[in-house]
Coordinates of N, CA and C in Angstrom, one line a residue:
M11 N -350.0 -4.0 -16.6 CA -349.8 -3.3 -17.9 C -349.0 -4.1 -18.9
Q12 N -347.9 -4.7 -18.4 CA -347.1 -5.5 -19.2 C -347.8 -6.7 -19.7
F13 N -348.7 -7.3 -18.8 CA -349.5 -8.4 -19.2 C -350.5 -8.0 -20.4
D14 N -351.0 -6.9 -20.3 CA -352.0 -6.4 -21.3 C -351.3 -6.2 -22.6
I15 N -350.0 -5.7 -22.6 CA -349.3 -5.5 -23.8 C -349.0 -6.8 -24.5
E16 N -348.5 -7.8 -23.7 CA -348.2 -9.1 -24.2 C -349.4 -9.8 -24.8
R17 N -350.6 -9.6 -24.1 CA -351.8 -10.2 -24.6 C -352.2 -9.6 -25.9
T18 N -352.0 -8.3 -26.0 CA -352.3 -7.6 -27.3 C -351.4 -8.1 -28.4
L19 N -350.2 -8.3 -28.1 CA -349.2 -8.8 -29.1 C -349.6 -10.2 -29.6
C20 N -349.9 -11.0 -28.6 CA -350.2 -12.4 -28.9 C -351.5 -12.5 -29.8
A21 N -352.5 -11.6 -29.4 CA -353.7 -11.6 -30.2 C -353.5 -11.2 -31.6
R22 N -352.6 -10.2 -31.8 CA -352.2 -9.7 -33.2 C -351.5 -10.8 -33.9
F23 N -350.6 -11.5 -33.2 CA -349.9 -12.6 -33.7 C -350.8 -13.7 -34.3
R24 N -351.8 -14.0 -33.5 CA -352.8 -15.0 -33.9 C -353.6 -14.5 -35.1
S25 N -353.9 -13.2 -35.1 CA -354.8 -12.7 -36.2 C -354.2 -12.7 -37.5
I26 N -352.8 -12.7 -37.6 CA -352.2 -12.7 -38.9 C -351.7 -14.1 -39.3
G27 N -352.2 -15.1 -38.5 CA -351.9 -16.5 -38.8 C -350.5 -16.9 -38.3
G28 N -349.9 -16.1 -37.5 CA -348.5 -16.3 -37.1 C -348.4 -17.6 -36.2
C29 N -349.4 -17.9 -35.4 CA -349.3 -19.1 -34.5 C -349.2 -20.4 -35.3
G30 N -350.1 -20.5 -36.3 CA -350.1 -21.7 -37.1 C -348.8 -21.9 -37.9
L31 N -348.3 -20.8 -38.5 CA -347.0 -20.9 -39.2 C -345.8 -21.3 -38.2
T32 N -345.9 -20.6 -37.1 CA -344.8 -20.8 -36.1 C -344.8 -22.3 -35.6
I33 N -345.9 -22.8 -35.3 CA -346.0 -24.2 -34.9 C -345.5 -25.1 -36.0
T34 N -345.8 -24.8 -37.2 CA -345.3 -25.6 -38.3 C -343.8 -25.6 -38.4
M35 N -343.2 -24.4 -38.1 CA -341.8 -24.2 -38.1 C -341.1 -25.0 -37.0
F36 N -341.8 -25.0 -35.8 CA -341.3 -25.8 -34.7 C -341.2 -27.3 -35.0
V37 N -342.3 -27.7 -35.6 CA -342.4 -29.2 -36.0 C -341.4 -29.5 -37.0
T38 N -341.2 -28.6 -38.0 CA -340.2 -28.8 -39.1 C -338.8 -28.9 -38.5
F39 N -338.5 -28.0 -37.6 CA -337.1 -28.0 -37.0 C -336.9 -29.3 -36.1
F40 N -338.0 -29.7 -35.4 CA -338.0 -30.9 -34.7 C -337.7 -32.1 -35.5
V41 N -338.5 -32.2 -36.6 CA -338.4 -33.4 -37.6 C -337.0 -33.4 -38.2
L42 N -336.4 -32.2 -38.5 CA -335.1 -32.1 -39.1 C -334.1 -32.7 -38.2
T43 N -334.1 -32.3 -36.9 CA -333.1 -32.8 -36.0 C -333.3 -34.3 -35.7
V44 N -334.6 -34.7 -35.6 CA -334.8 -36.2 -35.5 C -334.2 -36.9 -36.7
A45 N -334.3 -36.4 -37.9 CA -333.8 -37.1 -39.0 C -332.2 -37.1 -39.0
L46 N -331.6 -36.0 -38.6 CA -330.2 -36.0 -38.6 C -329.6 -36.9 -37.5
Y47 N -330.3 -37.0 -36.4 CA -329.7 -37.7 -35.3 C -330.3 -39.1 -35.1
S48 N -331.2 -39.5 -35.9 CA -331.8 -40.9 -35.8 C -330.8 -42.0 -36.1
V49 N -329.8 -41.6 -36.9 CA -328.8 -42.7 -37.3 C -327.6 -42.7 -36.3
E50 N -327.6 -41.7 -35.4 CA -326.4 -41.7 -34.5 C -326.2 -42.9 -33.7
P51 N -327.3 -43.5 -33.1 CA -327.1 -44.7 -32.3 C -326.7 -46.0 -33.1
I52 N -327.0 -46.0 -34.4 CA -326.9 -47.2 -35.2 C -325.8 -47.1 -36.2
I53 N -325.2 -45.9 -36.4 CA -324.3 -45.8 -37.5 C -323.1 -46.7 -37.4
T54 N -322.5 -46.9 -36.2 CA -321.4 -47.8 -36.1 C -321.8 -49.3 -36.4
V55 N -323.0 -49.7 -35.9 CA -323.5 -51.0 -36.2 C -323.7 -51.2 -37.7
Y56 N -324.2 -50.2 -38.3 CA -324.5 -50.3 -39.7 C -323.2 -50.4 -40.6
I57 N -322.3 -49.5 -40.2 CA -321.0 -49.5 -40.9 C -320.3 -50.9 -40.7
T58 N -320.4 -51.5 -39.5 CA -319.8 -52.8 -39.3 C -320.5 -53.8 -40.2
H59 N -321.8 -53.7 -40.3 CA -322.5 -54.7 -41.2 C -322.1 -54.5 -42.6
L60 N -321.8 -53.3 -43.1 CA -321.5 -53.1 -44.5 C -320.1 -53.3 -44.8
S61 N -319.2 -53.2 -43.8 CA -317.8 -53.2 -44.1 C -317.2 -54.6 -44.0
H62 N -316.3 -54.9 -44.9 CA -315.6 -56.2 -44.8 C -314.3 -56.1 -44.0
D63 N -313.9 -54.9 -43.7 CA -312.6 -54.6 -43.0 C -313.0 -54.0 -41.7
S64 N -312.8 -54.6 -40.6 CA -313.2 -54.1 -39.3 C -312.1 -53.3 -38.6
S65 N -311.0 -52.9 -39.3 CA -309.9 -52.3 -38.6 C -310.2 -50.8 -38.4
H66 N -311.0 -50.2 -39.2 CA -311.2 -48.7 -39.1 C -312.7 -48.4 -39.0
I67 N -313.5 -49.2 -38.3 CA -314.9 -49.0 -38.2 C -315.3 -47.7 -37.5
A68 N -314.6 -47.3 -36.4 CA -314.9 -46.1 -35.7 C -314.7 -44.9 -36.6
L69 N -313.5 -44.9 -37.3 CA -313.2 -43.8 -38.2 C -314.2 -43.7 -39.3
M70 N -314.6 -44.8 -39.9 CA -315.5 -44.7 -41.0 C -316.9 -44.2 -40.5
A71 N -317.3 -44.7 -39.3 CA -318.6 -44.2 -38.8 C -318.5 -42.7 -38.5
G72 N -317.4 -42.2 -38.0 CA -317.3 -40.8 -37.7 C -317.4 -40.0 -39.0
I73 N -316.7 -40.4 -40.0 CA -316.7 -39.7 -41.3 C -318.0 -39.7 -41.9
T74 N -318.7 -40.9 -41.9 CA -320.0 -41.0 -42.5 C -321.0 -40.1 -41.8
F75 N -321.0 -40.1 -40.5 CA -321.9 -39.3 -39.7 C -321.7 -37.8 -40.0
S76 N -320.4 -37.4 -40.1 CA -320.1 -36.0 -40.2 C -320.2 -35.5 -41.7
A77 N -320.3 -36.4 -42.6 CA -320.4 -36.0 -44.0 C -321.6 -35.0 -44.3
S78 N -322.7 -35.3 -43.6 CA -323.8 -34.3 -43.7 C -323.5 -33.0 -43.2
G79 N -322.7 -32.9 -42.1 CA -322.3 -31.6 -41.6 C -321.4 -30.8 -42.5
L80 N -320.5 -31.5 -43.1 CA -319.6 -30.9 -44.1 C -320.4 -30.3 -45.3
A81 N -321.3 -31.1 -45.8 CA -322.2 -30.7 -46.9 C -323.0 -29.5 -46.5
N82 N -323.5 -29.5 -45.2 CA -324.3 -28.4 -44.7 C -323.5 -27.1 -44.8
I83 N -322.2 -27.2 -44.4 CA -321.3 -26.0 -44.4 C -321.2 -25.4 -45.8
I84 N -321.0 -26.3 -46.8 CA -320.8 -25.9 -48.2 C -322.1 -25.3 -48.8
A85 N -323.2 -26.0 -48.5 CA -324.5 -25.6 -49.2 C -325.3 -24.5 -48.5
A86 N -325.2 -24.3 -47.2 CA -326.0 -23.4 -46.5 C -326.0 -21.9 -47.0
P87 N -324.8 -21.4 -47.2 CA -324.8 -20.0 -47.8 C -325.4 -19.9 -49.2
R88 N -325.2 -20.9 -50.0 CA -325.8 -20.9 -51.3 C -327.3 -21.0 -51.3
L89 N -327.8 -21.9 -50.5 CA -329.2 -22.1 -50.4 C -329.9 -20.9 -49.7
G90 N -329.1 -20.3 -48.8 CA -329.7 -19.0 -48.2 C -329.8 -17.9 -49.2
K91 N -328.8 -17.8 -50.1 CA -328.9 -16.8 -51.2 C -330.0 -17.1 -52.1
L92 N -330.2 -18.4 -52.4 CA -331.3 -18.8 -53.3 C -332.6 -18.5 -52.7
S93 N -332.8 -18.7 -51.4 CA -334.1 -18.5 -50.8 C -334.4 -17.0 -50.8
D94 N -333.4 -16.1 -50.8 CA -333.6 -14.7 -50.9 C -334.2 -14.3 -52.2
K95 N -333.8 -15.1 -53.3 CA -334.3 -14.8 -54.6 C -335.7 -15.4 -54.9
I96 N -335.9 -16.7 -54.5 CA -337.1 -17.3 -54.9 C -338.1 -17.5 -53.8
G97 N -337.7 -17.3 -52.5 CA -338.6 -17.5 -51.4 C -338.2 -18.6 -50.5
V98 N -338.2 -18.4 -49.2 CA -337.7 -19.4 -48.3 C -338.7 -20.6 -48.2
H99 N -340.0 -20.3 -48.5 CA -340.9 -21.4 -48.4 C -340.7 -22.4 -49.5
K100 N -340.2 -22.0 -50.7 CA -340.0 -22.9 -51.8 C -338.7 -23.7 -51.5
V101 N -337.7 -23.1 -51.0 CA -336.5 -23.8 -50.7 C -336.8 -24.8 -49.6
M102 N -337.6 -24.5 -48.6 CA -337.9 -25.4 -47.5 C -338.6 -26.6 -48.0
L103 N -339.6 -26.4 -48.9 CA -340.4 -27.5 -49.4 C -339.6 -28.5 -50.2
V104 N -338.8 -27.9 -51.1 CA -337.9 -28.8 -52.0 C -336.9 -29.5 -51.1
S105 N -336.4 -28.9 -50.1 CA -335.3 -29.5 -49.3 C -335.9 -30.6 -48.5
L106 N -337.2 -30.4 -47.9 CA -337.8 -31.5 -47.2 C -338.1 -32.7 -48.0
V107 N -338.6 -32.5 -49.2 CA -338.9 -33.6 -50.1 C -337.6 -34.3 -50.5
A108 N -336.6 -33.6 -50.9 CA -335.3 -34.2 -51.3 C -334.7 -35.0 -50.1
A109 N -334.8 -34.4 -48.9 CA -334.2 -35.1 -47.8 C -334.9 -36.4 -47.5
G110 N -336.3 -36.4 -47.6 CA -337.1 -37.6 -47.4 C -336.8 -38.6 -48.4
I111 N -336.5 -38.3 -49.7 CA -336.2 -39.2 -50.7 C -334.8 -39.8 -50.5
I112 N -333.9 -39.0 -50.1 CA -332.5 -39.4 -50.0 C -332.3 -40.4 -48.9
F113 N -333.2 -40.4 -47.9 CA -333.1 -41.3 -46.8 C -333.4 -42.7 -47.2
I114 N -334.3 -42.9 -48.2 CA -334.7 -44.2 -48.7 C -333.6 -45.1 -49.1
P115 N -332.7 -44.7 -50.1 CA -331.6 -45.5 -50.6 C -330.6 -45.8 -49.5
Q116 N -330.5 -45.0 -48.4 CA -329.6 -45.3 -47.3 C -329.9 -46.6 -46.7
A117 N -331.1 -47.1 -46.8 CA -331.5 -48.4 -46.2 C -331.0 -49.6 -47.0
F118 N -330.6 -49.3 -48.3 CA -330.2 -50.4 -49.2 C -328.8 -50.3 -49.7
V119 N -327.9 -49.6 -49.1 CA -326.6 -49.5 -49.6 C -325.8 -50.8 -49.3
S120 N -324.8 -51.0 -50.1 CA -324.0 -52.2 -50.0 C -322.6 -52.0 -49.4
N121 N -322.2 -50.8 -49.3 CA -320.9 -50.5 -48.7 C -320.9 -49.1 -48.0
P122 N -319.9 -48.9 -47.1 CA -319.9 -47.6 -46.4 C -319.7 -46.4 -47.2
W123 N -319.1 -46.5 -48.4 CA -318.8 -45.3 -49.2 C -320.1 -44.9 -49.9
Q124 N -321.0 -45.8 -50.2 CA -322.3 -45.4 -50.7 C -323.1 -44.6 -49.6
L125 N -323.1 -45.1 -48.4 CA -323.8 -44.5 -47.3 C -323.2 -43.1 -47.1
M126 N -321.9 -43.0 -47.1 CA -321.2 -41.7 -46.9 C -321.6 -40.7 -48.0
G127 N -321.7 -41.1 -49.2 CA -322.1 -40.2 -50.3 C -323.6 -39.8 -50.1
L128 N -324.4 -40.7 -49.7 CA -325.8 -40.3 -49.5 C -326.0 -39.4 -48.3
R129 N -325.2 -39.6 -47.3 CA -325.2 -38.7 -46.1 C -324.7 -37.3 -46.5
F130 N -323.8 -37.2 -47.4 CA -323.3 -35.9 -47.9 C -324.5 -35.2 -48.7
L131 N -325.2 -36.0 -49.5 CA -326.3 -35.4 -50.3 C -327.4 -35.0 -49.3
L132 N -327.6 -35.7 -48.2 CA -328.6 -35.3 -47.2 C -328.2 -34.0 -46.6
G133 N -326.9 -33.8 -46.3 CA -326.5 -32.5 -45.8 C -326.7 -31.4 -46.7
L134 N -326.6 -31.6 -48.0 CA -326.9 -30.5 -49.0 C -328.3 -30.1 -48.9
T135 N -329.2 -31.1 -48.7 CA -330.6 -30.7 -48.6 C -331.0 -30.1 -47.3
A136 N -330.4 -30.7 -46.2 CA -330.7 -30.2 -44.9 C -330.2 -28.7 -44.7
A137 N -329.2 -28.3 -45.5 CA -328.7 -26.9 -45.4 C -329.8 -25.9 -45.8
G138 N -330.8 -26.3 -46.5 CA -331.9 -25.4 -46.9 C -333.0 -25.3 -45.9
L139 N -332.9 -26.1 -44.8 CA -334.0 -26.1 -43.9 C -333.8 -25.2 -42.7
T140 N -332.7 -25.3 -42.0 CA -332.5 -24.5 -40.8 C -332.6 -23.0 -41.1
P141 N -331.9 -22.5 -42.1 CA -332.0 -21.1 -42.4 C -333.4 -20.7 -42.8
S142 N -334.1 -21.5 -43.5 CA -335.5 -21.2 -43.9 C -336.4 -21.1 -42.7
V143 N -336.3 -22.0 -41.8 CA -337.1 -22.0 -40.5 C -336.8 -20.7 -39.8
N144 N -335.5 -20.4 -39.6 CA -335.2 -19.2 -38.8 C -335.7 -17.9 -39.5
V145 N -335.6 -17.8 -40.8 CA -336.0 -16.6 -41.6 C -337.6 -16.5 -41.4
L146 N -338.3 -17.6 -41.6 CA -339.7 -17.5 -41.5 C -340.2 -17.1 -40.1
I147 N -339.6 -17.7 -39.1 CA -339.9 -17.3 -37.7 C -339.7 -15.8 -37.5
K148 N -338.6 -15.3 -38.0 CA -338.3 -13.9 -37.8 C -339.3 -13.0 -38.5
K149 N -339.7 -13.4 -39.7 CA -340.6 -12.6 -40.5 C -342.0 -12.5 -39.9
I150 N -342.5 -13.6 -39.3 CA -343.9 -13.7 -38.9 C -344.0 -13.4 -37.4
T151 N -342.9 -13.2 -36.7 CA -343.0 -12.9 -35.2 C -342.9 -11.5 -34.9
P152 N -343.8 -10.9 -34.1 CA -343.6 -9.5 -33.7 C -342.3 -9.3 -32.9
A153 N -341.6 -8.2 -33.1 CA -340.3 -8.0 -32.5 C -340.3 -8.3 -30.9
P154 N -341.3 -7.9 -30.2 CA -341.2 -8.1 -28.7 C -341.3 -9.6 -28.3
L155 N -341.8 -10.4 -29.3 CA -341.9 -11.9 -29.0 C -340.8 -12.7 -29.6
T156 N -339.9 -12.1 -30.3 CA -338.9 -12.8 -31.1 C -338.0 -13.7 -30.2
G157 N -337.5 -13.2 -29.1 CA -336.6 -14.0 -28.3 C -337.3 -15.2 -27.7
R158 N -338.6 -15.0 -27.3 CA -339.3 -16.1 -26.7 C -339.6 -17.2 -27.8
V159 N -340.0 -16.8 -29.0 CA -340.3 -17.7 -30.0 C -339.1 -18.5 -30.5
F160 N -337.9 -17.8 -30.6 CA -336.7 -18.5 -31.0 C -336.3 -19.4 -29.9
G161 N -336.5 -19.1 -28.6 CA -336.2 -20.0 -27.5 C -337.0 -21.3 -27.6
F162 N -338.3 -21.2 -28.0 CA -339.1 -22.4 -28.2 C -338.6 -23.2 -29.4
A163 N -338.1 -22.5 -30.5 CA -337.6 -23.2 -31.6 C -336.4 -24.0 -31.3
M164 N -335.5 -23.4 -30.5 CA -334.3 -24.1 -30.0 C -334.6 -25.3 -29.2
S165 N -335.7 -25.2 -28.3 CA -336.1 -26.3 -27.5 C -336.6 -27.4 -28.4
A166 N -337.4 -27.0 -29.5 CA -337.9 -28.1 -30.4 C -336.7 -28.8 -31.1
G167 N -335.6 -28.0 -31.4 CA -334.5 -28.7 -32.0 C -333.8 -29.6 -31.1
Y168 N -333.6 -29.2 -29.8 CA -332.9 -30.1 -28.9 C -333.8 -31.3 -28.5
L169 N -335.1 -31.1 -28.5 CA -336.0 -32.2 -28.3 C -335.9 -33.2 -29.5
G170 N -335.7 -32.7 -30.7 CA -335.4 -33.6 -31.8 C -334.2 -34.4 -31.7
V171 N -333.1 -33.8 -31.2 CA -331.9 -34.5 -30.9 C -332.1 -35.7 -30.0
F172 N -332.8 -35.4 -28.9 CA -333.1 -36.5 -28.0 C -334.1 -37.5 -28.6
G173 N -335.1 -37.0 -29.3 CA -336.1 -37.9 -29.9 C -335.5 -38.8 -31.0
G174 N -334.6 -38.1 -31.8 CA -334.0 -38.9 -32.9 C -333.1 -40.0 -32.4
S175 N -332.4 -39.7 -31.4 CA -331.5 -40.7 -30.9 C -332.3 -41.9 -30.3
V176 N -333.3 -41.6 -29.5 CA -334.1 -42.6 -28.9 C -334.9 -43.4 -30.0
L177 N -335.4 -42.7 -31.0 CA -336.2 -43.3 -32.1 C -335.3 -44.3 -32.9
G178 N -334.1 -43.8 -33.2 CA -333.2 -44.6 -34.0 C -332.8 -45.9 -33.3
G179 N -332.5 -45.8 -32.0 CA -332.1 -47.0 -31.2 C -333.2 -48.0 -31.1
Q180 N -334.4 -47.5 -30.8 CA -335.6 -48.3 -30.6 C -336.1 -49.0 -31.8
V181 N -336.1 -48.2 -32.9 CA -336.5 -48.8 -34.2 C -335.5 -49.9 -34.7
A182 N -334.2 -49.6 -34.5 CA -333.2 -50.6 -34.9 C -333.3 -51.9 -34.1
A183 N -333.6 -51.7 -32.8 CA -333.7 -52.9 -31.9 C -335.0 -53.7 -32.2
W184 N -336.1 -53.1 -32.5 CA -337.3 -53.8 -32.8 C -337.5 -54.3 -34.2
F185 N -337.0 -53.5 -35.2 CA -337.3 -53.9 -36.6 C -336.1 -54.1 -37.4
G186 N -335.0 -53.5 -37.1 CA -333.8 -53.6 -37.9 C -333.3 -52.2 -38.3
V187 N -332.0 -52.2 -38.6 CA -331.3 -50.9 -38.9 C -332.0 -50.2 -40.1
Q188 N -332.3 -51.0 -41.1 CA -332.8 -50.4 -42.4 C -334.1 -49.6 -42.1
Y189 N -334.9 -50.0 -41.2 CA -336.2 -49.4 -40.9 C -336.0 -48.0 -40.3
V190 N -334.8 -47.7 -39.7 CA -334.5 -46.4 -39.2 C -334.6 -45.4 -40.3
F191 N -334.0 -45.7 -41.4 CA -334.0 -44.8 -42.6 C -335.3 -44.7 -43.2
L192 N -336.1 -45.8 -43.3 CA -337.4 -45.7 -43.9 C -338.4 -44.9 -43.1
I193 N -338.4 -45.1 -41.8 CA -339.3 -44.4 -40.9 C -338.9 -42.9 -40.9
T194 N -337.6 -42.6 -40.9 CA -337.2 -41.2 -40.9 C -337.6 -40.5 -42.2
S195 N -337.5 -41.3 -43.3 CA -338.0 -40.8 -44.6 C -339.4 -40.4 -44.6
A196 N -340.2 -41.3 -44.0 CA -341.7 -41.1 -43.9 C -342.0 -39.9 -43.1
L197 N -341.3 -39.6 -42.0 CA -341.5 -38.5 -41.2 C -341.2 -37.2 -42.0
L198 N -340.1 -37.2 -42.7 CA -339.8 -36.0 -43.5 C -340.8 -35.7 -44.6
L199 N -341.2 -36.8 -45.3 CA -342.2 -36.6 -46.3 C -343.6 -36.1 -45.8
M200 N -344.0 -36.7 -44.7 CA -345.2 -36.2 -44.1 C -345.1 -34.8 -43.6
N201 N -344.0 -34.4 -43.1 CA -343.8 -33.0 -42.7 C -343.8 -32.1 -44.0
A202 N -343.3 -32.6 -45.1 CA -343.3 -31.8 -46.3 C -344.7 -31.6 -46.8
V203 N -345.6 -32.6 -46.6 CA -347.0 -32.4 -47.0 C -347.6 -31.3 -46.1
W204 N -347.3 -31.4 -44.8 CA -347.9 -30.4 -43.9 C -347.4 -29.0 -44.2
V205 N -346.1 -28.9 -44.5 CA -345.5 -27.6 -44.9 C -346.1 -27.1 -46.2
Y206 N -346.4 -28.0 -47.1 CA -347.0 -27.5 -48.4 C -348.4 -26.8 -48.2
F207 N -349.2 -27.4 -47.3 CA -350.5 -26.9 -47.1 C -350.5 -25.7 -46.1
N208 N -349.7 -25.7 -45.1 CA -349.7 -24.7 -44.1 C -348.8 -23.5 -44.3
V209 N -347.8 -23.7 -45.1 CA -346.8 -22.7 -45.4 C -346.7 -22.3 -46.8
Y210 N -346.4 -23.3 -47.7 CA -346.1 -23.0 -49.1 C -347.3 -22.4 -49.8
K211 N -348.5 -23.0 -49.6 CA -349.7 -22.5 -50.3 C -350.1 -21.1 -49.8
K212 N -350.0 -20.9 -48.5 CA -350.4 -19.6 -47.9 C -349.4 -18.5 -48.4
L213 N -348.1 -18.7 -48.3 CA -347.2 -17.7 -48.7 C -347.2 -17.5 -50.2
S214 N -347.4 -18.5 -51.0 CA -347.5 -18.4 -52.5 C -348.7 -17.5 -52.8
N215 N -349.9 -17.7 -52.1 CA -351.1 -16.9 -52.4 C -350.8 -15.5 -52.0
K216 N -350.1 -15.2 -50.9 CA -349.8 -13.9 -50.5 C -348.9 -13.2 -51.6
E217 N -348.0 -13.9 -52.2 CA -347.1 -13.4 -53.2 C -348.0 -13.0 -54.4
K218 N -348.9 -13.8 -54.8 CA -349.8 -13.5 -55.9 C -350.6 -12.3 -55.7
L219 N -351.1 -12.1 -54.5 CA -351.9 -11.0 -54.2 C -351.1 -9.7 -54.2
M220 N -349.8 -9.8 -53.9 CA -349.0 -8.6 -53.9 C -348.5 -8.2 -55.3
M221 N -348.7 -9.1 -56.2 CA -348.2 -8.8 -57.6 C -349.2 -7.9 -58.4

C-alpha cells in the first residue's frame, strides 16, 4: 500500500515537470558548492604568489576565503526578500551569471586585497542561489516527498564540496592556479544557460499564463 502511494506521488511529480526542475536544482547547488570550494586548496598558494610580505600569509588566506561567507550573511536576507517580489527564478539566473563573471577577474588580480574584494562580491551573488534553490525545491515537491528531496539536495551540496576541492587542486597542479578561476567561471555560466532554458523560461511562461 505504501509503495503504491509513493509510486502515485512520484508519477504526479513527474507529470508536473517536477523531476526535471528538481534535477536542475540539484546540479545548481552542486555547481555552487564546487565554485565556492574550488579555491580552498589553492588559496594559500595564490595569496603567497600575490603577496610581497610573507609574514601574515595564513591570516590573509583565511580572511580572503571567508570574505564570501561574510558577504553571504549580509546579502542573503535582502536577496531573499527580492526573490519574493520578482521571483526566485529571476534572482537565481542573475546570481549565476554574476558569479560566473566575477570569477574571471580573480584569475588576474595583482594583490591579495583585490582578490579579497572580488571574493566579497562573489559572496553577494552566491547569497541569491542557495535560498532560491531551496524555495524552488519546496514549491515543486509534493509534501510527502519533501524530506527525501531535500536530503538529495544536501547530498549534492556535500558532493560539490568534495568535488570542488579535488577540482581546484588538480586543475592548479596541471594547468596553474589561474585556470581554477576560469574553469569554475565556465561551469557557473554553463549552469546559468541550463537554468535559463529549464527553469527561467518555464516559470516565466507560467507567470504569463496566470496573468
